[in-house]
Amino acid sequence: MSFNINSFKLEGRRALITGSGQGIGLELARGLGAAGATVVINTRNIDKSRAVAAQLRDEGLKAESVAFDVTDREQLLAAINTFESDVGAIDILVNNAGIQRRAPLEDFSASDWHDVMRTNLDGVFHVSQAVARHMIARGRGKIINICSVQSQLARPTIAPYAASKGAVKMLTKGMCAEWARHGIQANGLAPGYFATEMNRALVDNQEFSEWLCKRTPAGRWGRVDELCGAAVFLASPASDFINGQTLFVDGGLTSVV
Ligand code: NDP
């Protein structure tokens, strides 16, 4: 069989992106939608989820919505099972929802630690398990876990975030180990530094910004649309023999010291 450029297309596929009301998740929804997928917007609020999906339909994309909190196992199981039976199959899952908390490690509160772990790590487990059970029954599926340069590199004040994202990178390999035989490919997509709400404090910090631009071989912050090519690739049949990997989209940051 020879290579077909159409293997990058996502027509006829449905992609659920968690935490896609704003930021990277919303831009990934636009990217997957532009490649032909029907995208499913998820936020914790039903009205917001519907409004964002309506906005994407106004932009000419195919968009649906489902509301759940990635930390609420019972709620998300019910929402995903109902969506699968009433609306249709989720072919692609992007685990994007995530939070950041900053404090020196010796002062980091136990409740912030649990919030970071529950959202960034437990959430990936709960949502992936709920969706993968349906994918396993169908014998195919794509899972993209949003990791981070902090899956590999630590920084002061965000040790719990780095621990959570490092764990997501390993959970991705675990998904590969157990679900590859069911036709599922699970890969990580690790963004470098992108100017979103999560990074507002860093964007506003001129000293940090100057350091980052010197530290990054590309010499600049990333633009969220620059994550879409990698997401489309990992969601498409073009990557069917790639599994358990984490692709860094970071302007070269993790390749140099
Ligand atoms: P934002 O803060 O802009 O977006 C995060 C999204 O996650 C929000 O829409 C938020 O919803 C949602 N979310 C948070 N908690 C939950 C929850 N319990 N259930 C459902 N949704 C939830 O951040 P980014 O767009 O920057 O980050 C997206 C992902 O990318 C995260 O996993 C982050 O760790 C990762 N990342 C970001 C980088 C960057 O440079 N920006 C770099 C590397 C990784 P709500 O609005 O309701 O809070």
PDB file of C-alpha atoms and ligand atoms in Angstrom:
ATOM      1  CA  MET A   1       0.000   0.000   0.000  1.00  0.00           C
ATOM      2  CA  SER A   2       1.416   3.416  -0.875  1.00  0.00           C
ATOM      3  CA  PHE A   3       1.191   6.590   1.182  1.00  0.00           C
ATOM      4  CA  ASN A   4      -1.986   8.622   0.716  1.00  0.00           C
ATOM      5  CA  ILE A   5      -2.014  12.294   1.737  1.00  0.00           C
ATOM      6  CA  ASN A   6      -5.695  11.872   2.641  1.00  0.00           C
ATOM      7  CA  SER A   7      -4.544   9.850   5.657  1.00  0.00           C
ATOM      8  CA  PHE A   8      -4.154  13.210   7.461  1.00  0.00           C
ATOM      9  CA  LYS A   9      -7.861  13.959   7.065  1.00  0.00           C
ATOM     10  CA  LEU A  10     -10.354  13.534   9.890  1.00  0.00           C
ATOM     11  CA  GLU A  11     -13.635  13.513   7.949  1.00  0.00           C
ATOM     12  CA  GLY A  12     -16.196  11.194   9.524  1.00  0.00           C
ATOM     13  CA  ARG A  13     -14.383  11.253  12.895  1.00  0.00           C
ATOM     14  CA  ARG A  14     -15.656  12.795  16.113  1.00  0.00           C
ATOM     15  CA  ALA A  15     -13.174  14.373  18.550  1.00  0.00           C
ATOM     16  CA  LEU A  16     -13.853  15.189  22.206  1.00  0.00           C
ATOM     17  CA  ILE A  17     -11.503  17.817  23.636  1.00  0.00           C
ATOM     18  CA  THR A  18     -11.705  18.293  27.414  1.00  0.00           C
ATOM     19  CA  GLY A  19     -11.464  21.839  28.772  1.00  0.00           C
ATOM     20  CA  SER A  20     -12.038  23.319  25.322  1.00  0.00           C
ATOM     21  CA  GLY A  21     -13.909  26.491  26.259  1.00  0.00           C
ATOM     22  CA  GLN A  22     -10.764  28.581  25.849  1.00  0.00           C
ATOM     23  CA  GLY A  23      -7.000  28.522  25.323  1.00  0.00           C
ATOM     24  CA  ILE A  24      -5.196  25.552  23.832  1.00  0.00           C
ATOM     25  CA  GLY A  25      -8.256  23.270  23.973  1.00  0.00           C
ATOM     26  CA  LEU A  26     -10.382  25.672  21.947  1.00  0.00           C
ATOM     27  CA  GLU A  27      -7.621  26.135  19.363  1.00  0.00           C
ATOM     28  CA  LEU A  28      -7.115  22.361  19.088  1.00  0.00           C
ATOM     29  CA  ALA A  29     -10.870  22.034  18.501  1.00  0.00           C
ATOM     30  CA  ARG A  30     -10.533  24.550  15.653  1.00  0.00           C
ATOM     31  CA  GLY A  31      -7.582  22.628  14.200  1.00  0.00           C
ATOM     32  CA  LEU A  32      -9.221  19.195  14.374  1.00  0.00           C
ATOM     33  CA  GLY A  33     -12.418  20.726  12.995  1.00  0.00           C
ATOM     34  CA  ALA A  34     -10.533  22.296  10.089  1.00  0.00           C
ATOM     35  CA  ALA A  35      -9.144  18.821   9.291  1.00  0.00           C
ATOM     36  CA  GLY A  36     -12.726  17.568   8.958  1.00  0.00           C
ATOM     37  CA  ALA A  37     -13.599  16.191  12.400  1.00  0.00           C
ATOM     38  CA  THR A  38     -16.810  16.899  14.240  1.00  0.00           C
ATOM     39  CA  VAL A  39     -15.518  18.421  17.464  1.00  0.00           C
ATOM     40  CA  VAL A  40     -17.145  18.002  20.859  1.00  0.00           C
ATOM     41  CA  ILE A  41     -16.601  20.992  23.134  1.00  0.00           C
ATOM     42  CA  ASN A  42     -16.355  20.231  26.855  1.00  0.00           C
ATOM     43  CA  THR A  43     -16.482  22.656  29.752  1.00  0.00           C
ATOM     44  CA  ARG A  44     -17.887  22.254  33.249  1.00  0.00           C
ATOM     45  CA  ASN A  45     -20.870  24.409  32.331  1.00  0.00           C
ATOM     46  CA  ILE A  46     -23.562  23.213  29.914  1.00  0.00           C
ATOM     47  CA  ASP A  47     -24.483  26.707  28.673  1.00  0.00           C
ATOM     48  CA  LYS A  48     -20.832  27.625  28.067  1.00  0.00           C
ATOM     49  CA  SER A  49     -20.195  24.312  26.265  1.00  0.00           C
ATOM     50  CA  ARG A  50     -23.188  24.911  23.990  1.00  0.00           C
ATOM     51  CA  ALA A  51     -22.236  28.551  23.351  1.00  0.00           C
ATOM     52  CA  VAL A  52     -18.663  27.677  22.340  1.00  0.00           C
ATOM     53  CA  ALA A  53     -19.910  24.870  20.059  1.00  0.00           C
ATOM     54  CA  ALA A  54     -22.373  27.344  18.464  1.00  0.00           C
ATOM     55  CA  GLN A  55     -19.506  29.802  17.934  1.00  0.00           C
ATOM     56  CA  LEU A  56     -17.492  27.104  16.123  1.00  0.00           C
ATOM     57  CA  ARG A  57     -20.493  26.203  13.957  1.00  0.00           C
ATOM     58  CA  ASP A  58     -20.727  29.924  13.053  1.00  0.00           C
ATOM     59  CA  GLU A  59     -17.083  29.628  11.967  1.00  0.00           C
ATOM     60  CA  GLY A  60     -18.137  26.819   9.592  1.00  0.00           C
ATOM     61  CA  LEU A  61     -17.035  23.825  11.657  1.00  0.00           C
ATOM     62  CA  LYS A  62     -19.029  20.793  12.803  1.00  0.00           C
ATOM     63  CA  ALA A  63     -19.349  21.127  16.580  1.00  0.00           C
ATOM     64  CA  GLU A  64     -21.261  19.483  19.417  1.00  0.00           C
ATOM     65  CA  SER A  65     -20.962  19.805  23.168  1.00  0.00           C
ATOM     66  CA  VAL A  66     -20.933  17.829  26.389  1.00  0.00           C
ATOM     67  CA  ALA A  67     -20.552  19.206  29.917  1.00  0.00           C
ATOM     68  CA  PHE A  68     -18.659  17.540  32.746  1.00  0.00           C
ATOM     69  CA  ASP A  69     -15.957  18.152  35.290  1.00  0.00           C
ATOM     70  CA  VAL A  70     -12.941  15.908  34.664  1.00  0.00           C
ATOM     71  CA  THR A  71     -12.538  15.437  38.427  1.00  0.00           C
ATOM     72  CA  ASP A  72     -16.101  14.126  38.919  1.00  0.00           C
ATOM     73  CA  ARG A  73     -15.959  10.448  37.944  1.00  0.00           C
ATOM     74  CA  GLU A  74     -19.658   9.656  38.308  1.00  0.00           C
ATOM     75  CA  GLN A  75     -20.700  12.765  36.371  1.00  0.00           C
ATOM     76  CA  LEU A  76     -18.268  12.248  33.486  1.00  0.00           C
ATOM     77  CA  LEU A  77     -19.056   8.527  33.180  1.00  0.00           C
ATOM     78  CA  ALA A  78     -22.757   9.324  32.877  1.00  0.00           C
ATOM     79  CA  ALA A  79     -22.138  12.194  30.426  1.00  0.00           C
ATOM     80  CA  ILE A  80     -19.809  10.169  28.173  1.00  0.00           C
ATOM     81  CA  ASN A  81     -22.004   7.036  28.179  1.00  0.00           C
ATOM     82  CA  THR A  82     -25.122   9.094  27.400  1.00  0.00           C
ATOM     83  CA  PHE A  83     -23.272  10.972  24.642  1.00  0.00           C
ATOM     84  CA  GLU A  84     -22.054   7.704  23.070  1.00  0.00           C
ATOM     85  CA  SER A  85     -25.540   6.184  23.049  1.00  0.00           C
ATOM     86  CA  ASP A  86     -27.545   9.308  22.119  1.00  0.00           C
ATOM     87  CA  VAL A  87     -25.204  11.230  19.800  1.00  0.00           C
ATOM     88  CA  GLY A  88     -22.496   8.880  18.549  1.00  0.00           C
ATOM     89  CA  ALA A  89     -19.001   7.458  18.815  1.00  0.00           C
ATOM     90  CA  ILE A  90     -16.061   9.409  20.183  1.00  0.00           C
ATOM     91  CA  ASP A  91     -13.241   8.406  17.820  1.00  0.00           C
ATOM     92  CA  ILE A  92     -10.625  10.836  19.132  1.00  0.00           C
ATOM     93  CA  LEU A  93     -10.092  11.990  22.721  1.00  0.00           C
ATOM     94  CA  VAL A  94      -7.872  14.945  23.606  1.00  0.00           C
ATOM     95  CA  ASN A  95      -7.194  15.140  27.351  1.00  0.00           C
ATOM     96  CA  ASN A  96      -6.515  18.862  27.559  1.00  0.00           C
ATOM     97  CA  ALA A  97      -8.175  20.130  30.776  1.00  0.00           C
ATOM     98  CA  GLY A  98      -5.508  21.206  33.228  1.00  0.00           C
ATOM     99  CA  ILE A  99      -4.651  23.676  35.954  1.00  0.00           C
ATOM    100  CA  GLN A 100      -1.563  25.320  37.364  1.00  0.00           C
ATOM    101  CA  ARG A 101      -0.780  26.369  40.973  1.00  0.00           C
ATOM    102  CA  ARG A 102       2.420  28.185  41.925  1.00  0.00           C
ATOM    103  CA  ALA A 103       4.167  28.255  45.321  1.00  0.00           C
ATOM    104  CA  PRO A 104       7.525  27.249  46.774  1.00  0.00           C
ATOM    105  CA  LEU A 105       7.443  23.494  47.350  1.00  0.00           C
ATOM    106  CA  GLU A 106       8.035  23.838  51.103  1.00  0.00           C
ATOM    107  CA  ASP A 107       4.939  26.068  51.350  1.00  0.00           C
ATOM    108  CA  PHE A 108       2.743  24.287  48.783  1.00  0.00           C
ATOM    109  CA  SER A 109      -0.609  23.542  50.406  1.00  0.00           C
ATOM    110  CA  ALA A 110      -1.930  19.994  50.495  1.00  0.00           C
ATOM    111  CA  SER A 111      -5.227  21.160  48.996  1.00  0.00           C
ATOM    112  CA  ASP A 112      -3.469  22.781  46.002  1.00  0.00           C
ATOM    113  CA  TRP A 113      -1.418  19.600  45.541  1.00  0.00           C
ATOM    114  CA  HIS A 114      -4.628  17.545  45.432  1.00  0.00           C
ATOM    115  CA  ASP A 115      -6.338  20.006  43.058  1.00  0.00           C
ATOM    116  CA  VAL A 116      -3.429  19.786  40.592  1.00  0.00           C
ATOM    117  CA  MET A 117      -3.267  15.989  40.771  1.00  0.00           C
ATOM    118  CA  ARG A 118      -7.039  15.489  40.598  1.00  0.00           C
ATOM    119  CA  THR A 119      -7.361  17.657  37.504  1.00  0.00           C
ATOM    120  CA  ASN A 120      -4.148  17.027  35.577  1.00  0.00           C
ATOM    121  CA  LEU A 121      -3.620  13.323  36.343  1.00  0.00           C
ATOM    122  CA  ASP A 122      -6.745  11.714  37.827  1.00  0.00           C
ATOM    123  CA  GLY A 123      -8.870  13.518  35.219  1.00  0.00           C
ATOM    124  CA  VAL A 124      -6.879  11.937  32.376  1.00  0.00           C
ATOM    125  CA  PHE A 125      -7.367   8.495  33.944  1.00  0.00           C
ATOM    126  CA  HIS A 126     -11.122   8.881  34.527  1.00  0.00           C
ATOM    127  CA  VAL A 127     -11.991  10.389  31.123  1.00  0.00           C
ATOM    128  CA  SER A 128      -9.700   8.039  29.192  1.00  0.00           C
ATOM    129  CA  GLN A 129     -11.111   4.966  30.911  1.00  0.00           C
ATOM    130  CA  ALA A 130     -14.692   6.076  30.210  1.00  0.00           C
ATOM    131  CA  VAL A 131     -13.989   6.763  26.514  1.00  0.00           C
ATOM    132  CA  ALA A 132     -11.573   3.855  25.954  1.00  0.00           C
ATOM    133  CA  ARG A 133     -14.168   1.283  27.026  1.00  0.00           C
ATOM    134  CA  HIS A 134     -16.214   2.339  23.970  1.00  0.00           C
ATOM    135  CA  MET A 135     -13.107   2.521  21.747  1.00  0.00           C
ATOM    136  CA  ILE A 136     -12.077  -0.997  22.810  1.00  0.00           C
ATOM    137  CA  ALA A 137     -15.527  -2.319  21.844  1.00  0.00           C
ATOM    138  CA  ARG A 138     -15.099  -0.719  18.390  1.00  0.00           C
ATOM    139  CA  GLY A 139     -11.478  -1.865  18.000  1.00  0.00           C
ATOM    140  CA  ARG A 140     -10.093   1.595  17.248  1.00  0.00           C
ATOM    141  CA  GLY A 141      -9.466   5.033  18.733  1.00  0.00           C
ATOM    142  CA  LYS A 142      -6.987   7.870  19.147  1.00  0.00           C
ATOM    143  CA  ILE A 143      -6.056   9.424  22.482  1.00  0.00           C
ATOM    144  CA  ILE A 144      -3.916  12.548  22.742  1.00  0.00           C
ATOM    145  CA  ASN A 145      -2.782  13.510  26.230  1.00  0.00           C
ATOM    146  CA  ILE A 146      -1.691  17.111  26.621  1.00  0.00           C
ATOM    147  CA  CYS A 147       1.611  16.929  28.453  1.00  0.00           C
ATOM    148  CA  SER A 148       4.105  19.791  28.867  1.00  0.00           C
ATOM    149  CA  VAL A 149       7.807  20.585  28.759  1.00  0.00           C
ATOM    150  CA  GLN A 150       7.308  20.029  32.500  1.00  0.00           C
ATOM    151  CA  SER A 151       6.706  16.335  31.688  1.00  0.00           C
ATOM    152  CA  GLN A 152      10.488  16.342  31.351  1.00  0.00           C
ATOM    153  CA  LEU A 153      11.900  19.478  32.973  1.00  0.00           C
ATOM    154  CA  ALA A 154      11.187  20.978  36.393  1.00  0.00           C
ATOM    155  CA  ARG A 155      11.026  24.640  37.387  1.00  0.00           C
ATOM    156  CA  PRO A 156      10.844  26.314  40.795  1.00  0.00           C
ATOM    157  CA  THR A 157       7.329  26.855  42.254  1.00  0.00           C
ATOM    158  CA  ILE A 158       5.582  24.328  39.984  1.00  0.00           C
ATOM    159  CA  ALA A 159       6.903  20.985  41.224  1.00  0.00           C
ATOM    160  CA  PRO A 160       3.400  19.464  41.655  1.00  0.00           C
ATOM    161  CA  TYR A 161       2.438  20.508  38.105  1.00  0.00           C
ATOM    162  CA  ALA A 162       5.663  18.912  36.794  1.00  0.00           C
ATOM    163  CA  ALA A 163       4.918  15.757  38.813  1.00  0.00           C
ATOM    164  CA  SER A 164       1.413  15.595  37.320  1.00  0.00           C
ATOM    165  CA  LYS A 165       2.588  16.142  33.739  1.00  0.00           C
ATOM    166  CA  GLY A 166       5.466  13.670  34.134  1.00  0.00           C
ATOM    167  CA  ALA A 167       2.906  11.133  35.295  1.00  0.00           C
ATOM    168  CA  VAL A 168       0.654  11.856  32.304  1.00  0.00           C
ATOM    169  CA  LYS A 169       3.597  11.099  30.011  1.00  0.00           C
ATOM    170  CA  MET A 170       4.000   7.693  31.712  1.00  0.00           C
ATOM    171  CA  LEU A 171       0.247   7.062  31.774  1.00  0.00           C
ATOM    172  CA  THR A 172       0.364   7.575  27.994  1.00  0.00           C
ATOM    173  CA  LYS A 173       2.881   4.716  27.724  1.00  0.00           C
ATOM    174  CA  GLY A 174       0.648   2.624  29.985  1.00  0.00           C
ATOM    175  CA  MET A 175      -2.305   3.224  27.667  1.00  0.00           C
ATOM    176  CA  CYS A 176      -0.128   2.080  24.766  1.00  0.00           C
ATOM    177  CA  ALA A 177       0.923  -1.030  26.688  1.00  0.00           C
ATOM    178  CA  GLU A 178      -2.657  -2.093  27.376  1.00  0.00           C
ATOM    179  CA  TRP A 179      -4.782  -0.643  24.598  1.00  0.00           C
ATOM    180  CA  ALA A 180      -2.612  -0.882  21.452  1.00  0.00           C
ATOM    181  CA  ARG A 181      -3.910  -4.409  20.889  1.00  0.00           C
ATOM    182  CA  HIS A 182      -7.429  -2.951  20.733  1.00  0.00           C
ATOM    183  CA  GLY A 183      -6.487  -0.647  17.860  1.00  0.00           C
ATOM    184  CA  ILE A 184      -6.012   2.420  20.071  1.00  0.00           C
ATOM    185  CA  GLN A 185      -3.079   4.802  19.674  1.00  0.00           C
ATOM    186  CA  ALA A 186      -2.336   6.973  22.723  1.00  0.00           C
ATOM    187  CA  ASN A 187       0.279   9.670  22.384  1.00  0.00           C
ATOM    188  CA  GLY A 188       1.329  12.770  24.284  1.00  0.00           C
ATOM    189  CA  LEU A 189       1.494  16.269  22.843  1.00  0.00           C
ATOM    190  CA  ALA A 190       3.769  18.469  24.941  1.00  0.00           C
ATOM    191  CA  PRO A 191       3.494  22.216  24.384  1.00  0.00           C
ATOM    192  CA  GLY A 192       6.307  24.580  25.259  1.00  0.00           C
ATOM    193  CA  TYR A 193       5.306  28.049  26.415  1.00  0.00           C
ATOM    194  CA  PHE A 194       2.112  29.494  24.917  1.00  0.00           C
ATOM    195  CA  ALA A 195       0.431  32.748  25.912  1.00  0.00           C
ATOM    196  CA  THR A 196      -2.867  31.582  27.430  1.00  0.00           C
ATOM    197  CA  GLU A 197      -4.848  32.432  30.556  1.00  0.00           C
ATOM    198  CA  MET A 198      -2.872  29.793  32.465  1.00  0.00           C
ATOM    199  CA  ASN A 199       0.374  31.656  31.748  1.00  0.00           C
ATOM    200  CA  ARG A 200      -0.925  35.209  32.215  1.00  0.00           C
ATOM    201  CA  ALA A 201       1.469  35.829  35.139  1.00  0.00           C
ATOM    202  CA  LEU A 202       4.419  34.732  32.988  1.00  0.00           C
ATOM    203  CA  VAL A 203       3.326  36.703  29.916  1.00  0.00           C
ATOM    204  CA  ASP A 204       3.032  39.832  32.073  1.00  0.00           C
ATOM    205  CA  ASN A 205       6.478  39.236  33.579  1.00  0.00           C
ATOM    206  CA  GLN A 206       8.971  40.942  31.262  1.00  0.00           C
ATOM    207  CA  GLU A 207      11.971  39.344  32.941  1.00  0.00           C
ATOM    208  CA  PHE A 208      10.512  35.862  32.452  1.00  0.00           C
ATOM    209  CA  SER A 209       9.559  36.602  28.866  1.00  0.00           C
ATOM    210  CA  GLU A 210      13.073  37.787  28.031  1.00  0.00           C
ATOM    211  CA  TRP A 211      14.579  34.707  29.708  1.00  0.00           C
ATOM    212  CA  LEU A 212      12.181  32.418  27.806  1.00  0.00           C
ATOM    213  CA  CYS A 213      12.990  33.945  24.433  1.00  0.00           C
ATOM    214  CA  LYS A 214      16.719  33.447  25.117  1.00  0.00           C
ATOM    215  CA  ARG A 215      16.173  29.898  26.426  1.00  0.00           C
ATOM    216  CA  THR A 216      14.025  28.794  23.461  1.00  0.00           C
ATOM    217  CA  PRO A 217      15.950  28.087  20.218  1.00  0.00           C
ATOM    218  CA  ALA A 218      13.021  29.551  18.232  1.00  0.00           C
ATOM    219  CA  GLY A 219      13.517  32.763  20.247  1.00  0.00           C
ATOM    220  CA  ARG A 220       9.839  33.385  21.037  1.00  0.00           C
ATOM    221  CA  TRP A 221       6.609  32.226  22.699  1.00  0.00           C
ATOM    222  CA  GLY A 222       4.509  29.698  20.773  1.00  0.00           C
ATOM    223  CA  ARG A 223       1.228  30.579  19.055  1.00  0.00           C
ATOM    224  CA  VAL A 224      -1.606  28.219  20.003  1.00  0.00           C
ATOM    225  CA  ASP A 225      -2.426  27.497  16.345  1.00  0.00           C
ATOM    226  CA  GLU A 226       1.087  25.989  16.054  1.00  0.00           C
ATOM    227  CA  LEU A 227      -0.095  23.015  18.135  1.00  0.00           C
ATOM    228  CA  CYS A 228      -2.748  22.025  15.601  1.00  0.00           C
ATOM    229  CA  GLY A 229      -0.520  20.315  13.025  1.00  0.00           C
ATOM    230  CA  ALA A 230       0.802  17.878  15.618  1.00  0.00           C
ATOM    231  CA  ALA A 231      -2.703  17.289  17.018  1.00  0.00           C
ATOM    232  CA  VAL A 232      -4.169  16.565  13.581  1.00  0.00           C
ATOM    233  CA  PHE A 233      -1.281  14.201  12.829  1.00  0.00           C
ATOM    234  CA  LEU A 234      -1.701  12.290  16.112  1.00  0.00           C
ATOM    235  CA  ALA A 235      -5.492  12.131  15.614  1.00  0.00           C
ATOM    236  CA  SER A 236      -5.277  10.885  12.028  1.00  0.00           C
ATOM    237  CA  PRO A 237      -4.592   7.536  10.321  1.00  0.00           C
ATOM    238  CA  ALA A 238      -1.216   9.038   9.265  1.00  0.00           C
ATOM    239  CA  SER A 239       0.061   8.200  12.774  1.00  0.00           C
ATOM    240  CA  ASP A 240      -1.445   4.706  13.087  1.00  0.00           C
ATOM    241  CA  PHE A 241       1.926   3.057  13.907  1.00  0.00           C
ATOM    242  CA  ILE A 242       2.972   5.693  16.460  1.00  0.00           C
ATOM    243  CA  ASN A 243       2.024   4.786  20.017  1.00  0.00           C
ATOM    244  CA  GLY A 244       3.040   5.819  23.529  1.00  0.00           C
ATOM    245  CA  GLN A 245       5.218   8.681  22.268  1.00  0.00           C
ATOM    246  CA  THR A 246       5.233  12.281  23.436  1.00  0.00           C
ATOM    247  CA  LEU A 247       5.734  14.897  20.751  1.00  0.00           C
ATOM    248  CA  PHE A 248       7.213  18.170  22.005  1.00  0.00           C
ATOM    249  CA  VAL A 249       5.985  21.300  20.245  1.00  0.00           C
ATOM    250  CA  ASP A 250       8.234  23.752  22.038  1.00  0.00           C
ATOM    251  CA  GLY A 251      10.392  25.687  19.578  1.00  0.00           C
ATOM    252  CA  GLY A 252      13.274  23.363  20.492  1.00  0.00           C
ATOM    253  CA  LEU A 253      13.275  24.164  24.226  1.00  0.00           C
ATOM    254  CA  THR A 254      13.651  20.576  25.474  1.00  0.00           C
ATOM    255  CA  SER A 255      16.385  19.818  22.925  1.00  0.00           C
ATOM    256  CA  VAL A 256      18.978  22.232  24.304  1.00  0.00           C
ATOM    257  CA  VAL A 257      20.503  23.272  27.632  1.00  0.00           C
TER     258      VAL A 257
HETATM  259  P1  NDP B   1      -6.334  27.533  30.231  1.00  0.00           P
HETATM  260  O1  NDP B   1      -6.319  27.834  31.684  1.00  0.00           O
HETATM  261  O2  NDP B   1      -6.507  28.650  29.271  1.00  0.00           O
HETATM  262  O3  NDP B   1      -7.408  26.408  29.895  1.00  0.00           O
HETATM  263  C1  NDP B   1      -7.549  25.277  30.714  1.00  0.00           C
HETATM  264  C2  NDP B   1      -8.915  24.709  30.463  1.00  0.00           C
HETATM  265  O4  NDP B   1      -9.112  23.547  31.284  1.00  0.00           O
HETATM  266  C3  NDP B   1     -10.007  25.700  30.814  1.00  0.00           C
HETATM  267  O5  NDP B   1     -10.927  25.735  29.762  1.00  0.00           O
HETATM  268  C4  NDP B   1     -10.622  25.102  32.069  1.00  0.00           C
HETATM  269  O6  NDP B   1     -11.982  25.349  32.208  1.00  0.00           O
HETATM  270  C5  NDP B   1     -10.403  23.629  31.841  1.00  0.00           C
HETATM  271  N1  NDP B   1     -10.506  22.891  33.094  1.00  0.00           N
HETATM  272  C6  NDP B   1      -9.808  23.085  34.224  1.00  0.00           C
HETATM  273  N2  NDP B   1     -10.243  22.243  35.173  1.00  0.00           N
HETATM  274  C7  NDP B   1     -11.229  21.499  34.619  1.00  0.00           C
HETATM  275  C8  NDP B   1     -12.068  20.471  35.093  1.00  0.00           C
HETATM  276  N3  NDP B   1     -11.977  20.023  36.350  1.00  0.00           N
HETATM  277  N4  NDP B   1     -12.985  19.921  34.258  1.00  0.00           N
HETATM  278  C9  NDP B   1     -13.113  20.371  32.985  1.00  0.00           C
HETATM  279  N5  NDP B   1     -12.359  21.375  32.471  1.00  0.00           N
HETATM  280  C10 NDP B   1     -11.426  21.925  33.293  1.00  0.00           C
HETATM  281  O7  NDP B   1      -4.954  26.784  29.963  1.00  0.00           O
HETATM  282  P2  NDP B   1      -4.231  26.329  28.626  1.00  0.00           P
HETATM  283  O8  NDP B   1      -5.129  26.402  27.462  1.00  0.00           O
HETATM  284  O9  NDP B   1      -2.934  27.022  28.592  1.00  0.00           O
HETATM  285  O10 NDP B   1      -3.910  24.804  29.009  1.00  0.00           O
HETATM  286  C11 NDP B   1      -4.522  23.690  28.369  1.00  0.00           C
HETATM  287  C12 NDP B   1      -3.660  22.473  28.641  1.00  0.00           C
HETATM  288  O11 NDP B   1      -2.368  22.670  28.085  1.00  0.00           O
HETATM  289  C13 NDP B   1      -3.447  22.160  30.123  1.00  0.00           C
HETATM  290  O12 NDP B   1      -3.434  20.764  30.328  1.00  0.00           O
HETATM  291  C14 NDP B   1      -2.077  22.738  30.370  1.00  0.00           C
HETATM  292  O13 NDP B   1      -1.438  22.113  31.471  1.00  0.00           O
HETATM  293  C15 NDP B   1      -1.389  22.422  29.071  1.00  0.00           C
HETATM  294  N6  NDP B   1      -0.191  23.199  28.781  1.00  0.00           N
HETATM  295  C16 NDP B   1      -0.271  24.551  28.576  1.00  0.00           C
HETATM  296  C17 NDP B   1       0.873  25.255  28.257  1.00  0.00           C
HETATM  297  C18 NDP B   1       0.853  26.722  27.966  1.00  0.00           C
HETATM  298  O14 NDP B   1       1.926  27.265  27.678  1.00  0.00           O
HETATM  299  N7  NDP B   1      -0.270  27.407  28.016  1.00  0.00           N
HETATM  300  C19 NDP B   1       2.174  24.593  28.171  1.00  0.00           C
HETATM  301  C20 NDP B   1       2.128  23.169  28.393  1.00  0.00           C
HETATM  302  C21 NDP B   1       0.979  22.513  28.682  1.00  0.00           C
HETATM  303  P3  NDP B   1     -12.507  26.599  33.118  1.00  0.00           P
HETATM  304  O15 NDP B   1     -12.492  27.766  32.179  1.00  0.00           O
HETATM  305  O16 NDP B   1     -13.864  26.131  33.509  1.00  0.00           O
HETATM  306  O17 NDP B   1     -11.582  26.732  34.280  1.00  0.00           O
END
